[in-house]
XYZ file of C-alpha atoms in Angstrom:
238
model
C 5.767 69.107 70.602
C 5.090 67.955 74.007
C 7.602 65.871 75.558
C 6.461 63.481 78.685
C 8.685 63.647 81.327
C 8.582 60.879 83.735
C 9.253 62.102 87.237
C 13.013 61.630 88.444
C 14.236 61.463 84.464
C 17.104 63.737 83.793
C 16.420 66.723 81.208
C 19.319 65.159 79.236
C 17.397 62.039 78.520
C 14.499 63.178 78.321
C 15.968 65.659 74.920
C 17.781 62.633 73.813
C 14.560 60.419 73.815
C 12.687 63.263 72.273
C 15.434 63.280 69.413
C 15.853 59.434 68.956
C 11.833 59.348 68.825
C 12.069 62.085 65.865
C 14.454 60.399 63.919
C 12.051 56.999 64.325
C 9.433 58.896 62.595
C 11.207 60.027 59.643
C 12.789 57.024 59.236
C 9.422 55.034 59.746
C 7.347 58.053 57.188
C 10.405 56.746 54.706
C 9.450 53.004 54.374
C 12.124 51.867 57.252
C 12.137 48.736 59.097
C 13.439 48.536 62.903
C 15.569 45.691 63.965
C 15.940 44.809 67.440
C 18.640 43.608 69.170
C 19.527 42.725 72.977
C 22.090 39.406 73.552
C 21.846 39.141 77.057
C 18.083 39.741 77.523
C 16.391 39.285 74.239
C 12.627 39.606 75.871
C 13.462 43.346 75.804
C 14.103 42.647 71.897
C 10.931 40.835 71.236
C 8.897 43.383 73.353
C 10.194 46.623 72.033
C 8.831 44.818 68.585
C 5.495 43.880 69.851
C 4.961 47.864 71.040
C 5.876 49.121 67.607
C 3.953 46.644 65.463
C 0.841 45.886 67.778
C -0.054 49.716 68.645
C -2.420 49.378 72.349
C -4.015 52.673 71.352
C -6.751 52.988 68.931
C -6.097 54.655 65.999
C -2.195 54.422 66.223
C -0.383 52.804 63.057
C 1.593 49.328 63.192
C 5.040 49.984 62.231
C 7.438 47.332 60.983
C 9.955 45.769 63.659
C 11.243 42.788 64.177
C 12.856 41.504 67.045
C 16.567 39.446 66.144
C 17.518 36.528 68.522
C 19.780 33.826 68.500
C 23.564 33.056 67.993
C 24.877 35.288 65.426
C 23.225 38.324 65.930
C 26.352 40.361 63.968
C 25.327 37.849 60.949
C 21.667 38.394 61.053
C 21.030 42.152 61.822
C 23.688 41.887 58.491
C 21.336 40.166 56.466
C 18.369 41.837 57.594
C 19.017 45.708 57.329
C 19.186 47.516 54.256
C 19.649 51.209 54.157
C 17.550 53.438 55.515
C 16.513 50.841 58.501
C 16.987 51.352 61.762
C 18.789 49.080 64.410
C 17.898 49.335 68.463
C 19.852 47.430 71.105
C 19.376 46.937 74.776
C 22.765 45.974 76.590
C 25.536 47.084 78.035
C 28.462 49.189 76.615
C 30.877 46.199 76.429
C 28.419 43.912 74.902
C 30.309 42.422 72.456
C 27.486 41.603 69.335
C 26.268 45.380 70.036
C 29.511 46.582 69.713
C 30.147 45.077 66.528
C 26.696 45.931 65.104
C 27.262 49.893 66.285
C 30.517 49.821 64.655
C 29.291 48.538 61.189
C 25.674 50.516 61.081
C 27.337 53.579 59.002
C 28.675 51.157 56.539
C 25.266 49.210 56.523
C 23.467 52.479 56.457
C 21.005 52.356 58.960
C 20.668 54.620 62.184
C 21.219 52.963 65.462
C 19.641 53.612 69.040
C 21.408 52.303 72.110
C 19.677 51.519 75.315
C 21.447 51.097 78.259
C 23.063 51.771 81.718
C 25.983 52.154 83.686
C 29.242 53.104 81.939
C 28.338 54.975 78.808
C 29.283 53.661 75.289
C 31.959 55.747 73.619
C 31.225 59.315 72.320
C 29.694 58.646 68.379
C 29.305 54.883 69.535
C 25.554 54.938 68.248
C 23.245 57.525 66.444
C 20.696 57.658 69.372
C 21.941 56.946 73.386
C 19.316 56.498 75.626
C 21.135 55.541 78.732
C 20.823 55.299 82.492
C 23.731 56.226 85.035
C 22.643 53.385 87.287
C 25.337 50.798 87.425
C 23.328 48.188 88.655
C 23.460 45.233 86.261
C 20.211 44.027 87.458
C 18.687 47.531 86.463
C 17.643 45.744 82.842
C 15.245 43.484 84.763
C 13.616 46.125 86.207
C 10.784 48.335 84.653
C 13.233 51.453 83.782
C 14.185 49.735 80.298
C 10.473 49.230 79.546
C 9.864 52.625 80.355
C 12.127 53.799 78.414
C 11.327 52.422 74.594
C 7.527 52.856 76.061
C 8.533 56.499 75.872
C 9.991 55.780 72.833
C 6.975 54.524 71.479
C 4.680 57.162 72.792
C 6.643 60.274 70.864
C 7.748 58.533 67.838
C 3.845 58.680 67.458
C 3.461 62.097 68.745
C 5.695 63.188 65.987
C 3.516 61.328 63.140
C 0.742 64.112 64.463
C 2.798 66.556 63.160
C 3.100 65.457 59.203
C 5.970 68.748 59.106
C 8.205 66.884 61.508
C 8.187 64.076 59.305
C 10.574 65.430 56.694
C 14.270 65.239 57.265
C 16.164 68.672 56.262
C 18.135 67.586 53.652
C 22.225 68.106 53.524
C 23.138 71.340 51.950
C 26.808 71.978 50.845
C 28.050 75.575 52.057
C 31.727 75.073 51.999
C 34.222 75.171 49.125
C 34.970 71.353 49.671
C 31.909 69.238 51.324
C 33.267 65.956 52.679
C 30.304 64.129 51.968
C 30.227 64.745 48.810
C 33.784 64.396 47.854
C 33.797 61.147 48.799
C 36.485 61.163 51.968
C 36.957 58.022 53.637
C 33.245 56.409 53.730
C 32.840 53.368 55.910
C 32.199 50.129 54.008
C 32.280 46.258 54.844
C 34.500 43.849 53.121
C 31.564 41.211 51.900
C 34.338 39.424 49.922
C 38.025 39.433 48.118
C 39.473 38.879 44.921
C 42.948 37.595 43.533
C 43.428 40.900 41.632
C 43.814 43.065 44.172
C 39.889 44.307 44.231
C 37.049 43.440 46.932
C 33.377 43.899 47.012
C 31.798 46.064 49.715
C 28.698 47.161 51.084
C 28.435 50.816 51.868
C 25.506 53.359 52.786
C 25.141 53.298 48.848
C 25.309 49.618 48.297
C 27.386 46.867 47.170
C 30.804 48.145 45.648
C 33.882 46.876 43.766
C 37.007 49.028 45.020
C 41.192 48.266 45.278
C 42.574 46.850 48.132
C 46.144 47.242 47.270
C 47.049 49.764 50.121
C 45.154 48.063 52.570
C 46.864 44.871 52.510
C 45.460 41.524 52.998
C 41.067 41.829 53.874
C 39.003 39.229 54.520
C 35.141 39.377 54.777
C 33.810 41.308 58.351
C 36.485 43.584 58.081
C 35.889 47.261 58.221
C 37.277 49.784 55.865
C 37.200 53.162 54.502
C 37.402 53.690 50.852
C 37.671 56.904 48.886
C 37.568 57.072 45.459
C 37.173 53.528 44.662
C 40.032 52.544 46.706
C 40.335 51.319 49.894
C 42.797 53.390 52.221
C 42.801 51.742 55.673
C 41.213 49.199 57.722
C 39.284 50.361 60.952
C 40.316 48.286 64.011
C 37.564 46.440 65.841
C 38.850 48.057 69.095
């Protein structure tokens, strides 16, 4: 696959938009949805959905995105997604809704993408990170975010030329003990509590009932891990 390289982008981003862009087509091949996100300048949002659903090239396919805006945006990407989606935010990595959103995607079970610039978003902060040194907060005004889900746009479709791309390699367990499938602390979202020491959740998996009795008191937002049906800490927003 042929990667376009726009003159001046580092190697480094240009591998990370080629793997983001992969991961798009899978995820779009498997029925997935994109949600898009940016709080402080939700035209990127609404634009990165018009380039994905209204194609400019003949012959390319629509694919589904929708662009979220609005107070709330925590409360409606969480009513929107369902597993298997993906989420994309433009901002910065101290944007507060984005944060929150990154955070709770593995419990939602969807794959995020991150654009931004200046100081990076933790390491693990986001699936994808397509990000720009450039401190200058104006820099999202400018054409280099544009440029950069444009690129994202033009491979995701490259890859849909390739049908053998399209296929994610399955998970195979090699070790003695495989974490994944023993079940060892899996993110999950309290979506409510009960009086009997039990809470409902929503995990990669779906909605589940576990015990809360180690984790103290819960209340609905709150991030968890459970394992086995029980919840065994509670992740800090920080």
């Amino acid at each position: 696959m042929t990667t376009p390289v726009h003159t001046g982008m580092a190697a480094e981003l240009a591998m990370d938009l080629a793997h983001a862009s992969l991961s798009l087509a899978q995820h779009f091949s498997d029925g997935a949805t994109m949600w898009c996100i940016a709080p402080a300048f939700s035209p990127h949002a609404q634009h990165i959905a018009v380039e994905f659903v209204h194609p400019v090239v003949v012959g390319k396919r629509a694919l589904p995105a929708v662009a979220l805006t609005g107070p709330d945006l925590v409360g409606q990407t969480r009513m929107s997604t369902r597993a298997g989606d993906v989420v994309i935010a433009c901002s910065a990595a101290d944007d507060p809704d984005v944060l929150a959103v990154m955070r709770r995607a593995d419990a939602w079970g969807v794959t995020s993408i991150w654009i931004g610039n200046g100081e990076r978003p933790p390491i693990g902060a986001a699936d994808h990170v397509l990000w720009l040194d450039d401190p200058d907060p104006m820099l999202a005004t400018t054409g280099e975010f544009v440029l950069m889900y444009h690129l994202l746009w033009e491979l995701t479709h490259v890859c849909f030329e390739h049908p053998g791309l399209l296929t994610a390699t399955p998970a195979v367990c090699t070790e003695d003990v495989c974490i994944t499938c023993s079940d060892e602390g899996r993110p999950a979202e309290v979506l409510a509590t009960g009086s009997d020491g039990t809470a409902c959740v929503r995990t990669a998996q779906g909605k589940e009932d576990v015990v809360t009795v180690l984790a103290g008191a819960l209340f609905p937002g709150d991030l968890v891990l459970i394992h086995a049906g029980m919840v065994i800490s509670k992740l800090k927003e920080g």
